[in-house]
Coordinates of C-alpha atoms in Angstrom, one line a residue:
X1 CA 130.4 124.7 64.6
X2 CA 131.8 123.9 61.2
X3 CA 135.7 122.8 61.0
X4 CA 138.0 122.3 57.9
X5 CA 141.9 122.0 57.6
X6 CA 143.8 123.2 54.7
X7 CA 146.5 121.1 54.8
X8 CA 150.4 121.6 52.6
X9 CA 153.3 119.6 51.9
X10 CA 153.9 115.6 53.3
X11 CA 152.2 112.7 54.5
X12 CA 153.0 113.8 58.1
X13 CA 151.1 116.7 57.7
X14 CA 148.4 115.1 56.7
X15 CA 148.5 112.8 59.5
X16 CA 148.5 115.7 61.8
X17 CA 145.5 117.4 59.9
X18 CA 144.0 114.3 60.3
X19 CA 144.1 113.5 64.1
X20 CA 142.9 117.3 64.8
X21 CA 140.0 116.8 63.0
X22 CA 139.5 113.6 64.8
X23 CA 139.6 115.3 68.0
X24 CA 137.3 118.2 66.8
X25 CA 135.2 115.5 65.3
X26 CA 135.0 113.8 69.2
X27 CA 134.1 117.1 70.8
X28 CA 130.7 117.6 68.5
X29 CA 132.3 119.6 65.8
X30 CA 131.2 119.6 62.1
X31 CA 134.4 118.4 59.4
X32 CA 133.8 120.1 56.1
X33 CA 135.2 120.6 53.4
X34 CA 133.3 124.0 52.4
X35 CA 132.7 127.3 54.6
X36 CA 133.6 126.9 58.0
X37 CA 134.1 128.4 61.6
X38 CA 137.1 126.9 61.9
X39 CA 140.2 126.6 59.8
X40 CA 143.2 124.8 60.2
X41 CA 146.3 125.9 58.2
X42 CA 149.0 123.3 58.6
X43 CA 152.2 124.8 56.6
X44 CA 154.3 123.5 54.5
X45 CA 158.7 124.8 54.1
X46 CA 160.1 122.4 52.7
X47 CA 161.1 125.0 50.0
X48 CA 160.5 128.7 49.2
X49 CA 157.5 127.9 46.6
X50 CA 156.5 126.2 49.7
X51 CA 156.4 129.1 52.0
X52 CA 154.9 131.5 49.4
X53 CA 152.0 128.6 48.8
X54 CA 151.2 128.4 53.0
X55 CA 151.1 132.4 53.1
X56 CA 149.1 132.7 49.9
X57 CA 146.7 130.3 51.4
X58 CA 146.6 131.5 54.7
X59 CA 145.9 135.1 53.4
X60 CA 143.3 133.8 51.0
X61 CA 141.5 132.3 54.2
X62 CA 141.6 135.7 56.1
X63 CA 140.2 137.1 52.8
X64 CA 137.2 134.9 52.3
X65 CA 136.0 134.1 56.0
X66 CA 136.5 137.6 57.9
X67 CA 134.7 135.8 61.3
X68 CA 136.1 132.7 61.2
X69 CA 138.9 131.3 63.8
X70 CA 141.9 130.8 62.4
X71 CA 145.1 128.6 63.2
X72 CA 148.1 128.4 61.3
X73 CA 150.8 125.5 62.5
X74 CA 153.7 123.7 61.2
X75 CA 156.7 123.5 59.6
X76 CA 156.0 127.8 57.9
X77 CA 156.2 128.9 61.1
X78 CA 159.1 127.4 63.0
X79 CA 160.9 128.8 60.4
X80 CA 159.7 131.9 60.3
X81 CA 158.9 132.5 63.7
X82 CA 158.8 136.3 63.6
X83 CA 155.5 135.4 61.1
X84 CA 152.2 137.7 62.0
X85 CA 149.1 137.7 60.1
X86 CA 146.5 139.9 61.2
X87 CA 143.2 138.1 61.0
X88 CA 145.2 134.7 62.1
X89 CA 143.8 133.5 65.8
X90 CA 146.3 131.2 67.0
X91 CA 149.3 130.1 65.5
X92 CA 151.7 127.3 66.7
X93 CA 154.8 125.8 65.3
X94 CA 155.5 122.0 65.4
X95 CA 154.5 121.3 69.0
X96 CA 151.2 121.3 70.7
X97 CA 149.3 120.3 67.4
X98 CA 147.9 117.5 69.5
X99 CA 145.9 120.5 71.9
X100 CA 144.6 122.7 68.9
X101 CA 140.7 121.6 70.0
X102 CA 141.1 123.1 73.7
X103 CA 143.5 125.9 72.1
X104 CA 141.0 127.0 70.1
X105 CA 138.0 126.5 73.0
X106 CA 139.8 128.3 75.0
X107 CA 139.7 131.2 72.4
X108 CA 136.1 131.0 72.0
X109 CA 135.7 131.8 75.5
X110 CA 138.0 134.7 75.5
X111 CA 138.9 136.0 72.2
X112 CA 142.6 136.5 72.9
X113 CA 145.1 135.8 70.4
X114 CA 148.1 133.3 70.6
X115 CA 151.5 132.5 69.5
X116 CA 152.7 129.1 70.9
X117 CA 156.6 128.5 70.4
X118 CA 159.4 126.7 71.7
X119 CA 163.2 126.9 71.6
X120 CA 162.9 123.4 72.5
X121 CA 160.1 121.8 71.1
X122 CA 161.6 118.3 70.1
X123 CA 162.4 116.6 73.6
X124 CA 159.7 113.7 72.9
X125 CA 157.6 112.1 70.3
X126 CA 154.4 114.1 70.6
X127 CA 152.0 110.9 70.5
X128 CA 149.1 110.9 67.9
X129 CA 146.3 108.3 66.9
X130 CA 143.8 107.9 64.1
X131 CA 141.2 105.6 63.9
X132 CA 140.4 106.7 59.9
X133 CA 141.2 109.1 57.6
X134 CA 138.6 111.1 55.8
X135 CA 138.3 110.1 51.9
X136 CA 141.4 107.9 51.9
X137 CA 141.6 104.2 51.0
X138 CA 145.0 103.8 52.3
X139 CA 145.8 105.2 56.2
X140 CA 149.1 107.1 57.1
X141 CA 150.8 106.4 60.2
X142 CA 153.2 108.3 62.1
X143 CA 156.3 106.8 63.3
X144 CA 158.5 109.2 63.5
X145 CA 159.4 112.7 64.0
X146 CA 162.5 114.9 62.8
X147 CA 165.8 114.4 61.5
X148 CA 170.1 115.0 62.3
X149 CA 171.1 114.8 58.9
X150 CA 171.0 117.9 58.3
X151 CA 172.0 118.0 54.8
X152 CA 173.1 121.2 53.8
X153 CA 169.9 122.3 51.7
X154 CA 167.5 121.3 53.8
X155 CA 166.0 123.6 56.6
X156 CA 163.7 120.3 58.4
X157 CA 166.0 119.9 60.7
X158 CA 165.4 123.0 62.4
X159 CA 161.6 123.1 62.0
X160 CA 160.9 119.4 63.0
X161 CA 164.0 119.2 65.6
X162 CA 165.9 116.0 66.4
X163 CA 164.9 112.2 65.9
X164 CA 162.0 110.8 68.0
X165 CA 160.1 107.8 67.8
X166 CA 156.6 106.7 68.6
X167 CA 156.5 103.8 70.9
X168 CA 156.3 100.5 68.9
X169 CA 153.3 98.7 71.1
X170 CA 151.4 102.3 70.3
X171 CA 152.4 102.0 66.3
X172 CA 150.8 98.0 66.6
X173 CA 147.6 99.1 68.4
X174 CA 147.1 102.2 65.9
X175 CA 147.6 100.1 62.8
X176 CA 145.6 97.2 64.2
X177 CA 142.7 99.5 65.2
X178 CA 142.9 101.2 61.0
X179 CA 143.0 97.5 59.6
X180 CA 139.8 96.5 61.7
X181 CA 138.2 99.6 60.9
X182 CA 138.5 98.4 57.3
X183 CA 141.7 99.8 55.8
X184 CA 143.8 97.1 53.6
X185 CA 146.6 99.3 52.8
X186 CA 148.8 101.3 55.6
X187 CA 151.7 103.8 54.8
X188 CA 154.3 104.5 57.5
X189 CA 156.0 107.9 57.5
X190 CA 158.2 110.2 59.3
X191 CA 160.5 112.9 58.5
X192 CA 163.0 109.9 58.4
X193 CA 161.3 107.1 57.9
X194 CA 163.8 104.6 58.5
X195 CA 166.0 106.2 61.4
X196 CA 162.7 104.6 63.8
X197 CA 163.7 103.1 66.5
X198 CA 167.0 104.6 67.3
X199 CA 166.2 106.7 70.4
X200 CA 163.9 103.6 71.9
X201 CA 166.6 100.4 71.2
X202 CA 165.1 99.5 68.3
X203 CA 165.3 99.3 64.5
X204 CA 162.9 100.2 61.9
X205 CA 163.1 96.8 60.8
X206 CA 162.0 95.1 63.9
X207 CA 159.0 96.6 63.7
X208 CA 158.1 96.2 60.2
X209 CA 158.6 92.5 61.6
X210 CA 155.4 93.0 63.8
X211 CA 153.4 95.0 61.7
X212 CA 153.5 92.3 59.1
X213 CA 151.8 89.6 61.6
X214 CA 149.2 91.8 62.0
X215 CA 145.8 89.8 61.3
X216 CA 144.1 91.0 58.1
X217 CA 146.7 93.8 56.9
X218 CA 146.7 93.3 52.9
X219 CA 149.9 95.7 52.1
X220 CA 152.7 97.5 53.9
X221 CA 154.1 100.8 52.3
X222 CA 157.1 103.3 53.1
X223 CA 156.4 106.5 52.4
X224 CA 160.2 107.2 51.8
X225 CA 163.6 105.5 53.1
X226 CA 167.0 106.9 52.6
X227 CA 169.6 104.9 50.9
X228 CA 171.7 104.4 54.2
X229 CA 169.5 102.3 56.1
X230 CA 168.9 99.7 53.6
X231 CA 171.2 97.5 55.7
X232 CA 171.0 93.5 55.7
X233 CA 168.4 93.2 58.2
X234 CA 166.0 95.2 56.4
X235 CA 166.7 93.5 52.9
X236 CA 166.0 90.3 55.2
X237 CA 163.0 91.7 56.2
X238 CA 161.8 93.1 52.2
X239 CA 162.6 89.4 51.0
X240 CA 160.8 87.3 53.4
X241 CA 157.6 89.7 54.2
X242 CA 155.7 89.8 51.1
X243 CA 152.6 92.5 53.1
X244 CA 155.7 95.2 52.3
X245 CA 154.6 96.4 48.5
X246 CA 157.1 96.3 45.2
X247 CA 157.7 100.3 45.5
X248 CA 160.4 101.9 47.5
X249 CA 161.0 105.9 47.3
X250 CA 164.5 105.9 48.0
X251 CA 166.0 109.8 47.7
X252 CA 168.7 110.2 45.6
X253 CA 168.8 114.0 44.8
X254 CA 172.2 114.0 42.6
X255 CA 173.9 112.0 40.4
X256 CA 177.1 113.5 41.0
X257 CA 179.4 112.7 43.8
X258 CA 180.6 116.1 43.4
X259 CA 177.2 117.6 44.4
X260 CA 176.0 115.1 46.6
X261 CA 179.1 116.1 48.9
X262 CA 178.3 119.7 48.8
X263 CA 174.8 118.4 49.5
X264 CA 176.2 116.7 52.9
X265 CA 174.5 113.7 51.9
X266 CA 175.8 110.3 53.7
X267 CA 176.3 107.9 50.8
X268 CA 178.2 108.5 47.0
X269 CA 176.5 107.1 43.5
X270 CA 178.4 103.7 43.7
X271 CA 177.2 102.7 47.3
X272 CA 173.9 103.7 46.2
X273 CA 174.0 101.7 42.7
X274 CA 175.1 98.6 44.9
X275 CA 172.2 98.6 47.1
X276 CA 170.0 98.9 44.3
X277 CA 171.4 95.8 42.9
X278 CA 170.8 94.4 46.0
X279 CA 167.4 95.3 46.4
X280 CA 166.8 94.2 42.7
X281 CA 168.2 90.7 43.4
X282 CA 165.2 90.3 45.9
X283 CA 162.4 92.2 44.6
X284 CA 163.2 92.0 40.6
X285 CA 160.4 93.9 39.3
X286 CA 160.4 96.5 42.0
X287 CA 159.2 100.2 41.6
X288 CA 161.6 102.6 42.7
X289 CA 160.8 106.2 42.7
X290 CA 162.9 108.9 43.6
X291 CA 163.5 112.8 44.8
X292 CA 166.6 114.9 42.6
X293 CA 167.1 118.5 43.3
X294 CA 168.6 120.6 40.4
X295 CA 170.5 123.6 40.3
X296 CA 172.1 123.3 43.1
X297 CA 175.2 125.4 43.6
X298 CA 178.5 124.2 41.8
X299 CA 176.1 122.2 39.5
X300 CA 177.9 122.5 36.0
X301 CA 176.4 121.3 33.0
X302 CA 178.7 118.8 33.0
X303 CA 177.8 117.6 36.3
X304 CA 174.1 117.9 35.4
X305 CA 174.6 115.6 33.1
X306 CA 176.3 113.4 35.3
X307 CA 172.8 113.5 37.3
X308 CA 171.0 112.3 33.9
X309 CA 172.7 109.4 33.0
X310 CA 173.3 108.0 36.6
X311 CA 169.3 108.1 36.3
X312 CA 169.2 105.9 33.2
X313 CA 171.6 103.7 34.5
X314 CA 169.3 103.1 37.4
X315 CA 165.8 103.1 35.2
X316 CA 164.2 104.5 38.2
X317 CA 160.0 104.2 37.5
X318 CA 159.5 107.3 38.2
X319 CA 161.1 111.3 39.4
X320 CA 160.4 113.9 41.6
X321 CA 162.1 116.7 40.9
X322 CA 162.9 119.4 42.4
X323 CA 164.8 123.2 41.7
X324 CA 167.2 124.2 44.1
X325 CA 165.7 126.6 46.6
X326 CA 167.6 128.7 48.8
X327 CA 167.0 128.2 52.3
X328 CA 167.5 131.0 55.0
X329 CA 169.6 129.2 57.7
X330 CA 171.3 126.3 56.0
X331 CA 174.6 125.9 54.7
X332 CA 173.9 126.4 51.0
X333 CA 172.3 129.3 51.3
X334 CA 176.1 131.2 51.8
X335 CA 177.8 128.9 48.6
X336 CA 178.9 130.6 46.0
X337 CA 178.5 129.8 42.2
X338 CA 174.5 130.1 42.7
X339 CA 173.0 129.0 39.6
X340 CA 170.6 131.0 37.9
X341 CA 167.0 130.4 37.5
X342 CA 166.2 129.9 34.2
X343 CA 169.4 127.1 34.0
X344 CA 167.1 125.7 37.1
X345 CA 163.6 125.6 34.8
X346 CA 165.7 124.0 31.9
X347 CA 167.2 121.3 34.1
X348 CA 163.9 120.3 35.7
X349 CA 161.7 120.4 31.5
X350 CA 165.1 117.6 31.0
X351 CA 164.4 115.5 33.8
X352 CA 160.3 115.7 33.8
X353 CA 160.9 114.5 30.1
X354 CA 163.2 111.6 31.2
X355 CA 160.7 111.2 34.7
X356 CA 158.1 110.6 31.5
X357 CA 159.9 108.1 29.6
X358 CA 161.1 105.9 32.5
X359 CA 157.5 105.7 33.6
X360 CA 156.2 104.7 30.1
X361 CA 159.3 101.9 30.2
X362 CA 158.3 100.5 33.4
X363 CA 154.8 100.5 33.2
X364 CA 155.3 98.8 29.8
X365 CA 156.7 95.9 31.3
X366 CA 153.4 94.8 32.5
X367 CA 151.1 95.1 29.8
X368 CA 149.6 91.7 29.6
X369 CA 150.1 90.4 33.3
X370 CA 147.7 90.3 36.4
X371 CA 147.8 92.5 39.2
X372 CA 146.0 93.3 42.4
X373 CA 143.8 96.4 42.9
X374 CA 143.2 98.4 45.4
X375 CA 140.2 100.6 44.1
X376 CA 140.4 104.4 45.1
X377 CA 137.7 106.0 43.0
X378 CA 135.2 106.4 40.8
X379 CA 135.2 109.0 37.8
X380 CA 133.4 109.1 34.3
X381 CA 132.9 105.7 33.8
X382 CA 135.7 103.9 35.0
X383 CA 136.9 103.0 38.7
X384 CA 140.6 104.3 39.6
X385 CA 143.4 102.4 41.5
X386 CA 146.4 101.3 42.1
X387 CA 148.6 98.0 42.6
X388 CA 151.1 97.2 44.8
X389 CA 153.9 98.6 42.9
X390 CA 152.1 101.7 42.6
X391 CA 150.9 101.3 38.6
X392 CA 147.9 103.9 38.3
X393 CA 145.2 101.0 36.9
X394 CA 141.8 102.3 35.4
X395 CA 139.4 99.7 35.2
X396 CA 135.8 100.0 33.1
X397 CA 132.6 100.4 35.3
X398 CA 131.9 100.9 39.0
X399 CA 133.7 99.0 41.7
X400 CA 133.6 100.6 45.0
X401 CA 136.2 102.4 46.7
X402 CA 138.4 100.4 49.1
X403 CA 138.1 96.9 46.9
X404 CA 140.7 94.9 46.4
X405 CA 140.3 92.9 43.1
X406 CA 142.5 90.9 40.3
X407 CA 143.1 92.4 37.0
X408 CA 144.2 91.7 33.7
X409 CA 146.6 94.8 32.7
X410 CA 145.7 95.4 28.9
X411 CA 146.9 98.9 27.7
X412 CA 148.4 101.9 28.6
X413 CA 146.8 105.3 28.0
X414 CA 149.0 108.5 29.2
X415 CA 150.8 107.3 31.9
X416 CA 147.3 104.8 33.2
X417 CA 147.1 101.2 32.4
X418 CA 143.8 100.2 31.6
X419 CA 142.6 96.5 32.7
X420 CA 140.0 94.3 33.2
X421 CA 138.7 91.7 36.0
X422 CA 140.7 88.9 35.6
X423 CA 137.6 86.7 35.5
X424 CA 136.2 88.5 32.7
X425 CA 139.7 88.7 30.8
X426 CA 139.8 84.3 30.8

């Protein structure tokens, strides 16, 4: 039997997707990316666009493959848990996405439908492990599962439940196992990244210590890290261990101290400024991209604008933005002075434009220096990458996927830098 997972929203979905297919793969089963017996749905609600994307798709599956087994999981559902779909064979929330292979056996045998949820469903790290990842250069691993901040926007609290962390020998054998299967580049995420550790005794930093002696691992990447736990002994750890890449996604969300206190967030603009300085006193030449969220309520031109040129001021390399979205549970959604969605689409054209021209200043900084490659693709003539600090390099010819090689950077073209071997550049 065919399988193939449709997967929305973060890297720890996409970790998730991955290790199902895994274990489908180690029972005999067929991963494709066309029609298939089997379809995984793993959902996405991080924001209402979010919601309506994971029920589009899902009903677009039902739609197209009228026999095929269907299993809809994740972070759609735990917030919705009343959700029903006829056509839809088994759905789960955030738990048990480690048993879908003998969840959905167990329906080939029988035929009966299922609905797997939990009022508790966070008492333990549910334990995963890839060996691969199907067409990626770079592996994901998954540290870390849910999140207490709970700022006042966000619903992931309550769909990915409180902070758990995978056991730290278990994170060394899983990356160790990905580097000798050939991967040079590993990413570490979590739904907070850098709380690991603190249900165990541990910090995130000790273990970015040992993943950094591992034998053969070329580059170390975050996924994201919240401005809080940038604390001494991780900037101890960023200037000594040079496997961690020259890119941080630090979430900032608002310039404003205003909003980011209605936001519940745990740090003002001048604690963060400082520990950009700090990180920038280390890592100089450092990508740091962020997350902003606009339109959120109380958000007053003025204070808008206070979001803008806090950005400037910190010439981030790059912006995701985001419009408010109301969330059905969380303390925003019963604010008044909601703002209205067309002030929302105007805010977000301002800072795609600005997201534009701080990524044309930065990469323009190294027009004319060498870099390191890792190559990704291959597409009409030239061979797609990116370095370390996460500069999308295009490079003339073929060079196959998973290479590392030295280039000279040479031009930019529309947010690309072009470049040649460094060899062929002397």
């Amino acid at each position: 039997m065919k399988v193939r997972a449709v997967t929305l929203g973060c890297k720890v979905n996409a970790y998730e997707s991955e290790y199902v297919l895994s274990k489908f793969k180690e029972k005999g089963y067929e991963i494709t990316d066309s029609l298939s017996d089997i379809y995984i749905v793993n959902t996405c609600s991080v924001t209402n666009t979010s919601d309506a994307k994971s029920r589009k798709i899902i009903r677009s599956v039902i739609r197209e493959n009228k026999d095929a087994i269907i299993v809809v999981m994740g972070c759609m559902i735990e917030a919705h848990k009343d959700y029903m779909e006829d056509g839809v064979s088994i759905i789960l929330g955030n738990k048990d996405k480690s048993k879908v292979v003998e969840l959905v056996e167990e329906y080939i045998k029988n035929h009966q439908k299922k609905k797997l949820l939990y009022d508790n469903f966070d008492e333990c790290f549910e334990d995963m492990f890839i060996e691969s990842m199907n067409e990626h250069t770079r592996a994901y691993v998954k540290i870390q599962d849910g999140c207490e901040n709970f700022c006042s926007y966000c619903i992931i609290p309550y769909t990915r439940g409180r902070q758990r962390s995978k056991n730290p020998d278990k994170v060394i054998e899983e990356i160790t196992t990905l580097v000798k299967n050939g991967y040079k580049e590993i990413v570490l995420t979590g739904i907070h990244t850098g709380h690991y550790g603190s249900d165990l005794d541990t910090t995130f930093p000790s273990l970015l210590k040992r993943i950094c002696k591992i034998n053969g691992l070329k580059r170390l990447r975050i996924s994201s890290i919240e401005i809080t736990e940038l604390n001494d002994e991780f900037l101890e750890v960023l200037k000594n261990e040079n496997i961690i890449v020259n890119h941080m996604h630090i979430p900032l969300q608002s310039g404003s101290d205003t909003i980011l206190k209605l936001m519940n967030r745990k740090y003002l603009t001048n604690y963060y400024e400082k520990k950009i300085e700090e990180i920038r006193k280390i890592r100089p030449d450092i990508s740091i991209s962020t997350d902003v969220i606009v339109g959120f309520p109380f958000e007053t031109e003025e204070l808008f604008y206070e979001t803008v040129n806090f950005i400037k001021k910190i010439k981030f390399s790059k912006l995701h933005v985001f419009p408010f979205s109301v969330r059905s549970g969380t303390v925003a959604e019963h604010m008044e002075c909601q703002i209205d969605e067309k002030t929302k689409k105007e805010r977000v054209k301002v800072l795609t434009t600005l997201s534009k021209e701080l990524e044309i200043n930065y990469m323009k900084k190294f027009l004319g220096t060498k870099g390191e490659v890792l190559i990704e693709n291959y597409k009409d003539g030239y061979s797609y990458g990116h370095t370390e600090n996460f500069l999308k390099i295009k490079i003339k010819g073929y060079i196959p996927s998973n290479t590392m090689v030295t280039i000279k950077i040479n031009e930019l073209d529309n947010l690309c830098l072009e470049g040649v071997l460094y060899e062929e550049s002397k």
